[in-house]
């Protein structure tokens, strides 16, 4: 990559990051290229040259964010370590990612952009689910996970949790209650009758 290409890549990355940051507080329909250009300190023409339209820019920003999040998830899940730590990390990563794009914002983006919806679905199917199934199988083999837990059951449970994760997160952060967090962790890992 020559000097011009490096500068172009840096400018493009700055525009994508600015757009993603603005999506934390603005609805996509409220975003304006002029505002993005001002905050990113680039011209509107530069944005149009790189992305063509506001919708394409938002699409690219969200797709890039998804790619980075999944890549981080893959790297961590493929490392050695206890299953409990991996699941805790997975939950923490979701908490961190919701600080960038909330589940409600992701739902609105998916509803507006069928291509993003299909991309998330495909990436989940091809990259995330196989890692989770592998983790469950490994955990059952080494005794960290009960033999009664099926990969399908775990995936249904995780999917249900993710659908309501934003609500759980709001409850926990509003109360700042470590007892509640400990209780939820215990229920997740051991059930209501299980013992550590």
PDB file of N, CA and C in Angstrom, residues 31-106:
ATOM      1  N   UNK A  31     -29.325  11.148  10.822  1.00  0.00           N
ATOM      2  CA  UNK A  31     -27.938  11.404  10.435  1.00  0.00           C
ATOM      3  C   UNK A  31     -27.899  12.174   9.120  1.00  0.00           C
ATOM      4  N   UNK A  32     -26.989  13.143   9.077  1.00  0.00           N
ATOM      5  CA  UNK A  32     -26.793  13.897   7.833  1.00  0.00           C
ATOM      6  C   UNK A  32     -25.319  13.817   7.452  1.00  0.00           C
ATOM      7  N   UNK A  33     -25.073  13.692   6.187  1.00  0.00           N
ATOM      8  CA  UNK A  33     -23.695  13.637   5.686  1.00  0.00           C
ATOM      9  C   UNK A  33     -22.932  14.876   6.141  1.00  0.00           C
ATOM     10  N   UNK A  34     -23.588  16.031   6.150  1.00  0.00           N
ATOM     11  CA  UNK A  34     -22.919  17.274   6.571  1.00  0.00           C
ATOM     12  C   UNK A  34     -22.420  17.167   8.008  1.00  0.00           C
ATOM     13  N   UNK A  35     -23.233  16.572   8.896  1.00  0.00           N
ATOM     14  CA  UNK A  35     -22.837  16.428  10.299  1.00  0.00           C
ATOM     15  C   UNK A  35     -21.697  15.431  10.456  1.00  0.00           C
ATOM     16  N   UNK A  36     -21.792  14.325   9.730  1.00  0.00           N
ATOM     17  CA  UNK A  36     -20.723  13.316   9.776  1.00  0.00           C
ATOM     18  C   UNK A  36     -19.417  13.937   9.286  1.00  0.00           C
ATOM     19  N   UNK A  37     -19.491  14.672   8.178  1.00  0.00           N
ATOM     20  CA  UNK A  37     -18.297  15.307   7.603  1.00  0.00           C
ATOM     21  C   UNK A  37     -17.677  16.297   8.594  1.00  0.00           C
ATOM     22  N   UNK A  38     -18.516  17.067   9.262  1.00  0.00           N
ATOM     23  CA  UNK A  38     -18.014  18.061  10.218  1.00  0.00           C
ATOM     24  C   UNK A  38     -17.285  17.386  11.374  1.00  0.00           C
ATOM     25  N   UNK A  39     -17.894  16.350  11.948  1.00  0.00           N
ATOM     26  CA  UNK A  39     -17.282  15.676  13.098  1.00  0.00           C
ATOM     27  C   UNK A  39     -16.028  14.902  12.680  1.00  0.00           C
ATOM     28  N   UNK A  40     -16.076  14.280  11.499  1.00  0.00           N
ATOM     29  CA  UNK A  40     -14.911  13.513  11.010  1.00  0.00           C
ATOM     30  C   UNK A  40     -13.825  14.419  10.437  1.00  0.00           C
ATOM     31  N   UNK A  41     -14.167  15.701  10.287  1.00  0.00           N
ATOM     32  CA  UNK A  41     -13.228  16.695   9.727  1.00  0.00           C
ATOM     33  C   UNK A  41     -12.780  16.320   8.313  1.00  0.00           C
ATOM     34  N   UNK A  42     -13.785  15.979   7.495  1.00  0.00           N
ATOM     35  CA  UNK A  42     -13.565  15.714   6.067  1.00  0.00           C
ATOM     36  C   UNK A  42     -14.654  16.453   5.303  1.00  0.00           C
ATOM     37  N   UNK A  43     -14.508  16.513   4.002  1.00  0.00           N
ATOM     38  CA  UNK A  43     -15.550  17.170   3.205  1.00  0.00           C
ATOM     39  C   UNK A  43     -16.679  16.188   2.894  1.00  0.00           C
ATOM     40  N   UNK A  44     -17.839  16.755   2.611  1.00  0.00           N
ATOM     41  CA  UNK A  44     -18.966  15.910   2.214  1.00  0.00           C
ATOM     42  C   UNK A  44     -18.644  15.167   0.915  1.00  0.00           C
ATOM     43  N   UNK A  45     -17.936  15.825   0.038  1.00  0.00           N
ATOM     44  CA  UNK A  45     -17.544  15.207  -1.244  1.00  0.00           C
ATOM     45  C   UNK A  45     -16.703  13.957  -0.993  1.00  0.00           C
ATOM     46  N   UNK A  46     -15.810  14.021  -0.002  1.00  0.00           N
ATOM     47  CA  UNK A  46     -14.968  12.867   0.336  1.00  0.00           C
ATOM     48  C   UNK A  46     -15.843  11.687   0.752  1.00  0.00           C
ATOM     49  N   UNK A  47     -16.840  11.964   1.569  1.00  0.00           N
ATOM     50  CA  UNK A  47     -17.733  10.891   2.016  1.00  0.00           C
ATOM     51  C   UNK A  47     -18.468  10.290   0.825  1.00  0.00           C
ATOM     52  N   UNK A  48     -19.005  11.130  -0.032  1.00  0.00           N
ATOM     53  CA  UNK A  48     -19.719  10.617  -1.209  1.00  0.00           C
ATOM     54  C   UNK A  48     -18.781   9.849  -2.143  1.00  0.00           C
ATOM     55  N   UNK A  49     -17.544  10.319  -2.265  1.00  0.00           N
ATOM     56  CA  UNK A  49     -16.582   9.609  -3.123  1.00  0.00           C
ATOM     57  C   UNK A  49     -16.292   8.204  -2.603  1.00  0.00           C
ATOM     58  N   UNK A  50     -16.181   8.060  -1.284  1.00  0.00           N
ATOM     59  CA  UNK A  50     -15.869   6.757  -0.699  1.00  0.00           C
ATOM     60  C   UNK A  50     -17.083   5.832  -0.603  1.00  0.00           C
ATOM     61  N   UNK A  51     -18.250   6.404  -0.308  1.00  0.00           N
ATOM     62  CA  UNK A  51     -19.392   5.553   0.025  1.00  0.00           C
ATOM     63  C   UNK A  51     -20.601   5.706  -0.904  1.00  0.00           C
ATOM     64  N   UNK A  52     -20.695   6.814  -1.611  1.00  0.00           N
ATOM     65  CA  UNK A  52     -21.785   6.974  -2.572  1.00  0.00           C
ATOM     66  C   UNK A  52     -23.067   7.557  -1.991  1.00  0.00           C
ATOM     67  N   UNK A  53     -23.443   7.121  -0.798  1.00  0.00           N
ATOM     68  CA  UNK A  53     -24.683   7.612  -0.188  1.00  0.00           C
ATOM     69  C   UNK A  53     -24.624   7.418   1.324  1.00  0.00           C
ATOM     70  N   UNK A  54     -25.540   8.081   2.014  1.00  0.00           N
ATOM     71  CA  UNK A  54     -25.622   7.935   3.469  1.00  0.00           C
ATOM     72  C   UNK A  54     -25.977   6.500   3.838  1.00  0.00           C
ATOM     73  N   UNK A  55     -26.931   5.913   3.133  1.00  0.00           N
ATOM     74  CA  UNK A  55     -27.328   4.533   3.428  1.00  0.00           C
ATOM     75  C   UNK A  55     -26.168   3.562   3.254  1.00  0.00           C
ATOM     76  N   UNK A  56     -25.393   3.758   2.202  1.00  0.00           N
ATOM     77  CA  UNK A  56     -24.232   2.883   1.970  1.00  0.00           C
ATOM     78  C   UNK A  56     -23.190   3.068   3.076  1.00  0.00           C
ATOM     79  N   UNK A  57     -23.021   4.297   3.551  1.00  0.00           N
ATOM     80  CA  UNK A  57     -22.083   4.580   4.635  1.00  0.00           C
ATOM     81  C   UNK A  57     -22.535   3.905   5.928  1.00  0.00           C
ATOM     82  N   UNK A  58     -23.798   4.026   6.259  1.00  0.00           N
ATOM     83  CA  UNK A  58     -24.327   3.381   7.464  1.00  0.00           C
ATOM     84  C   UNK A  58     -24.180   1.868   7.347  1.00  0.00           C
ATOM     85  N   UNK A  59     -24.526   1.349   6.192  1.00  0.00           N
ATOM     86  CA  UNK A  59     -24.409  -0.091   5.942  1.00  0.00           C
ATOM     87  C   UNK A  59     -22.971  -0.567   6.166  1.00  0.00           C
ATOM     88  N   UNK A  60     -22.023   0.152   5.578  1.00  0.00           N
ATOM     89  CA  UNK A  60     -20.602  -0.216   5.699  1.00  0.00           C
ATOM     90  C   UNK A  60     -20.123  -0.112   7.152  1.00  0.00           C
ATOM     91  N   UNK A  61     -20.568   0.917   7.877  1.00  0.00           N
ATOM     92  CA  UNK A  61     -20.174   1.093   9.277  1.00  0.00           C
ATOM     93  C   UNK A  61     -20.661  -0.063  10.135  1.00  0.00           C
ATOM     94  N   UNK A  62     -21.916  -0.427   9.963  1.00  0.00           N
ATOM     95  CA  UNK A  62     -22.497  -1.516  10.754  1.00  0.00           C
ATOM     96  C   UNK A  62     -21.839  -2.841  10.390  1.00  0.00           C
ATOM     97  N   UNK A  63     -21.628  -3.061   9.111  1.00  0.00           N
ATOM     98  CA  UNK A  63     -20.995  -4.316   8.667  1.00  0.00           C
ATOM     99  C   UNK A  63     -19.578  -4.428   9.228  1.00  0.00           C
ATOM    100  N   UNK A  64     -18.835  -3.357   9.197  1.00  0.00           N
ATOM    101  CA  UNK A  64     -17.475  -3.352   9.731  1.00  0.00           C
ATOM    102  C   UNK A  64     -17.494  -3.654  11.231  1.00  0.00           C
ATOM    103  N   UNK A  65     -18.432  -3.036  11.936  1.00  0.00           N
ATOM    104  CA  UNK A  65     -18.568  -3.264  13.375  1.00  0.00           C
ATOM    105  C   UNK A  65     -18.869  -4.739  13.664  1.00  0.00           C
ATOM    106  N   UNK A  66     -19.776  -5.320  12.910  1.00  0.00           N
ATOM    107  CA  UNK A  66     -20.124  -6.735  13.073  1.00  0.00           C
ATOM    108  C   UNK A  66     -18.894  -7.605  12.829  1.00  0.00           C
ATOM    109  N   UNK A  67     -18.163  -7.316  11.763  1.00  0.00           N
ATOM    110  CA  UNK A  67     -16.963  -8.103  11.432  1.00  0.00           C
ATOM    111  C   UNK A  67     -15.937  -8.070  12.557  1.00  0.00           C
ATOM    112  N   UNK A  68     -15.658  -6.897  13.085  1.00  0.00           N
ATOM    113  CA  UNK A  68     -14.669  -6.753  14.162  1.00  0.00           C
ATOM    114  C   UNK A  68     -15.142  -7.477  15.416  1.00  0.00           C
ATOM    115  N   UNK A  69     -16.429  -7.328  15.747  1.00  0.00           N
ATOM    116  CA  UNK A  69     -16.978  -7.990  16.942  1.00  0.00           C
ATOM    117  C   UNK A  69     -16.879  -9.505  16.822  1.00  0.00           C
ATOM    118  N   UNK A  70     -17.227 -10.038  15.665  1.00  0.00           N
ATOM    119  CA  UNK A  70     -17.171 -11.488  15.463  1.00  0.00           C
ATOM    120  C   UNK A  70     -15.731 -11.970  15.478  1.00  0.00           C
ATOM    121  N   UNK A  71     -14.846 -11.217  14.876  1.00  0.00           N
ATOM    122  CA  UNK A  71     -13.430 -11.607  14.869  1.00  0.00           C
ATOM    123  C   UNK A  71     -12.878 -11.654  16.295  1.00  0.00           C
ATOM    124  N   UNK A  72     -13.191 -10.652  17.110  1.00  0.00           N
ATOM    125  CA  UNK A  72     -12.755 -10.649  18.513  1.00  0.00           C
ATOM    126  C   UNK A  72     -13.320 -11.852  19.258  1.00  0.00           C
ATOM    127  N   UNK A  73     -14.591 -12.154  19.002  1.00  0.00           N
ATOM    128  CA  UNK A  73     -15.255 -13.292  19.624  1.00  0.00           C
ATOM    129  C   UNK A  73     -14.563 -14.603  19.232  1.00  0.00           C
ATOM    130  N   UNK A  74     -14.246 -14.754  17.952  1.00  0.00           N
ATOM    131  CA  UNK A  74     -13.580 -15.968  17.474  1.00  0.00           C
ATOM    132  C   UNK A  74     -12.218 -16.150  18.122  1.00  0.00           C
ATOM    133  N   UNK A  75     -11.450 -15.087  18.173  1.00  0.00           N
ATOM    134  CA  UNK A  75     -10.107 -15.165  18.755  1.00  0.00           C
ATOM    135  C   UNK A  75     -10.194 -15.626  20.202  1.00  0.00           C
ATOM    136  N   UNK A  76     -11.102 -15.022  20.963  1.00  0.00           N
ATOM    137  CA  UNK A  76     -11.212 -15.380  22.372  1.00  0.00           C
ATOM    138  C   UNK A  76     -11.712 -16.807  22.552  1.00  0.00           C
ATOM    139  N   UNK A  77     -12.714 -17.191  21.797  1.00  0.00           N
ATOM    140  CA  UNK A  77     -13.304 -18.523  21.954  1.00  0.00           C
ATOM    141  C   UNK A  77     -12.340 -19.639  21.569  1.00  0.00           C
ATOM    142  N   UNK A  78     -11.363 -19.356  20.728  1.00  0.00           N
ATOM    143  CA  UNK A  78     -10.420 -20.388  20.294  1.00  0.00           C
ATOM    144  C   UNK A  78      -9.216 -20.509  21.229  1.00  0.00           C
ATOM    145  N   UNK A  79      -9.145 -19.645  22.229  1.00  0.00           N
ATOM    146  CA  UNK A  79      -8.068 -19.739  23.209  1.00  0.00           C
ATOM    147  C   UNK A  79      -8.379 -20.827  24.223  1.00  0.00           C
ATOM    148  N   UNK A  80      -7.340 -21.305  24.868  1.00  0.00           N
ATOM    149  CA  UNK A  80      -7.513 -22.279  25.950  1.00  0.00           C
ATOM    150  C   UNK A  80      -8.093 -21.556  27.159  1.00  0.00           C
ATOM    151  N   UNK A  81      -8.803 -22.301  27.971  1.00  0.00           N
ATOM    152  CA  UNK A  81      -9.320 -21.716  29.202  1.00  0.00           C
ATOM    153  C   UNK A  81     -10.643 -22.342  29.593  1.00  0.00           C
ATOM    154  N   UNK A  82     -11.065 -22.107  30.836  1.00  0.00           N
ATOM    155  CA  UNK A  82     -12.317 -22.681  31.325  1.00  0.00           C
ATOM    156  C   UNK A  82     -13.528 -22.150  30.556  1.00  0.00           C
ATOM    157  N   UNK A  83     -14.523 -23.016  30.395  1.00  0.00           N
ATOM    158  CA  UNK A  83     -15.750 -22.655  29.689  1.00  0.00           C
ATOM    159  C   UNK A  83     -16.465 -21.504  30.394  1.00  0.00           C
ATOM    160  N   UNK A  84     -16.474 -21.531  31.722  1.00  0.00           N
ATOM    161  CA  UNK A  84     -17.158 -20.477  32.475  1.00  0.00           C
ATOM    162  C   UNK A  84     -16.586 -19.103  32.125  1.00  0.00           C
ATOM    163  N   UNK A  85     -15.264 -19.012  32.022  1.00  0.00           N
ATOM    164  CA  UNK A  85     -14.632 -17.738  31.665  1.00  0.00           C
ATOM    165  C   UNK A  85     -15.033 -17.309  30.258  1.00  0.00           C
ATOM    166  N   UNK A  86     -15.135 -18.282  29.352  1.00  0.00           N
ATOM    167  CA  UNK A  86     -15.513 -17.946  27.973  1.00  0.00           C
ATOM    168  C   UNK A  86     -16.936 -17.418  27.916  1.00  0.00           C
ATOM    169  N   UNK A  87     -17.830 -18.041  28.662  1.00  0.00           N
ATOM    170  CA  UNK A  87     -19.222 -17.581  28.664  1.00  0.00           C
ATOM    171  C   UNK A  87     -19.315 -16.211  29.325  1.00  0.00           C
ATOM    172  N   UNK A  88     -18.590 -16.015  30.425  1.00  0.00           N
ATOM    173  CA  UNK A  88     -18.585 -14.694  31.070  1.00  0.00           C
ATOM    174  C   UNK A  88     -18.045 -13.635  30.122  1.00  0.00           C
ATOM    175  N   UNK A  89     -17.007 -13.980  29.380  1.00  0.00           N
ATOM    176  CA  UNK A  89     -16.438 -13.051  28.401  1.00  0.00           C
ATOM    177  C   UNK A  89     -17.447 -12.751  27.293  1.00  0.00           C
ATOM    178  N   UNK A  90     -18.172 -13.783  26.872  1.00  0.00           N
ATOM    179  CA  UNK A  90     -19.184 -13.605  25.836  1.00  0.00           C
ATOM    180  C   UNK A  90     -20.253 -12.625  26.319  1.00  0.00           C
ATOM    181  N   UNK A  91     -20.702 -12.781  27.549  1.00  0.00           N
ATOM    182  CA  UNK A  91     -21.711 -11.877  28.106  1.00  0.00           C
ATOM    183  C   UNK A  91     -21.155 -10.466  28.266  1.00  0.00           C
ATOM    184  N   UNK A  92     -19.903 -10.368  28.704  1.00  0.00           N
ATOM    185  CA  UNK A  92     -19.263  -9.062  28.844  1.00  0.00           C
ATOM    186  C   UNK A  92     -19.105  -8.393  27.487  1.00  0.00           C
ATOM    187  N   UNK A  93     -18.726  -9.172  26.475  1.00  0.00           N
ATOM    188  CA  UNK A  93     -18.563  -8.606  25.134  1.00  0.00           C
ATOM    189  C   UNK A  93     -19.894  -8.060  24.628  1.00  0.00           C
ATOM    190  N   UNK A  94     -20.984  -8.778  24.917  1.00  0.00           N
ATOM    191  CA  UNK A  94     -22.297  -8.272  24.524  1.00  0.00           C
ATOM    192  C   UNK A  94     -22.603  -6.966  25.232  1.00  0.00           C
ATOM    193  N   UNK A  95     -22.268  -6.903  26.513  1.00  0.00           N
ATOM    194  CA  UNK A  95     -22.503  -5.678  27.277  1.00  0.00           C
ATOM    195  C   UNK A  95     -21.718  -4.523  26.663  1.00  0.00           C
ATOM    196  N   UNK A  96     -20.457  -4.773  26.312  1.00  0.00           N
ATOM    197  CA  UNK A  96     -19.624  -3.725  25.708  1.00  0.00           C
ATOM    198  C   UNK A  96     -20.164  -3.328  24.334  1.00  0.00           C
ATOM    199  N   UNK A  97     -20.575  -4.329  23.555  1.00  0.00           N
ATOM    200  CA  UNK A  97     -21.048  -4.025  22.204  1.00  0.00           C
ATOM    201  C   UNK A  97     -22.364  -3.254  22.238  1.00  0.00           C
ATOM    202  N   UNK A  98     -23.190  -3.474  23.274  1.00  0.00           N
ATOM    203  CA  UNK A  98     -24.434  -2.734  23.372  1.00  0.00           C
ATOM    204  C   UNK A  98     -24.187  -1.284  23.726  1.00  0.00           C
ATOM    205  N   UNK A  99     -22.988  -0.972  24.236  1.00  0.00           N
ATOM    206  CA  UNK A  99     -22.626   0.422  24.448  1.00  0.00           C
ATOM    207  C   UNK A  99     -22.371   1.124  23.130  1.00  0.00           C
ATOM    208  N   UNK A 100     -22.034   0.354  22.103  1.00  0.00           N
ATOM    209  CA  UNK A 100     -21.789   0.918  20.780  1.00  0.00           C
ATOM    210  C   UNK A 100     -23.085   0.945  19.980  1.00  0.00           C
ATOM    211  N   UNK A 101     -23.723  -0.208  19.829  1.00  0.00           N
ATOM    212  CA  UNK A 101     -25.010  -0.286  19.139  1.00  0.00           C
ATOM    213  C   UNK A 101     -25.968  -1.085  20.018  1.00  0.00           C
ATOM    214  N   UNK A 102     -27.009  -0.452  20.474  1.00  0.00           N
ATOM    215  CA  UNK A 102     -27.969  -1.136  21.345  1.00  0.00           C
ATOM    216  C   UNK A 102     -28.754  -2.158  20.532  1.00  0.00           C
ATOM    217  N   UNK A 103     -29.296  -3.183  21.206  1.00  0.00           N
ATOM    218  CA  UNK A 103     -30.123  -4.155  20.490  1.00  0.00           C
ATOM    219  C   UNK A 103     -31.294  -3.509  19.763  1.00  0.00           C
ATOM    220  N   UNK A 104     -31.899  -2.478  20.370  1.00  0.00           N
ATOM    221  CA  UNK A 104     -33.023  -1.819  19.696  1.00  0.00           C
ATOM    222  C   UNK A 104     -32.564  -1.106  18.422  1.00  0.00           C
ATOM    223  N   UNK A 105     -31.364  -0.516  18.452  1.00  0.00           N
ATOM    224  CA  UNK A 105     -30.833   0.121  17.245  1.00  0.00           C
ATOM    225  C   UNK A 105     -30.531  -0.935  16.183  1.00  0.00           C
ATOM    226  N   UNK A 106     -29.953  -2.053  16.596  1.00  0.00           N
ATOM    227  CA  UNK A 106     -29.663  -3.124  15.641  1.00  0.00           C
ATOM    228  C   UNK A 106     -30.953  -3.619  15.002  1.00  0.00           C
TER     229      UNK A 106
END
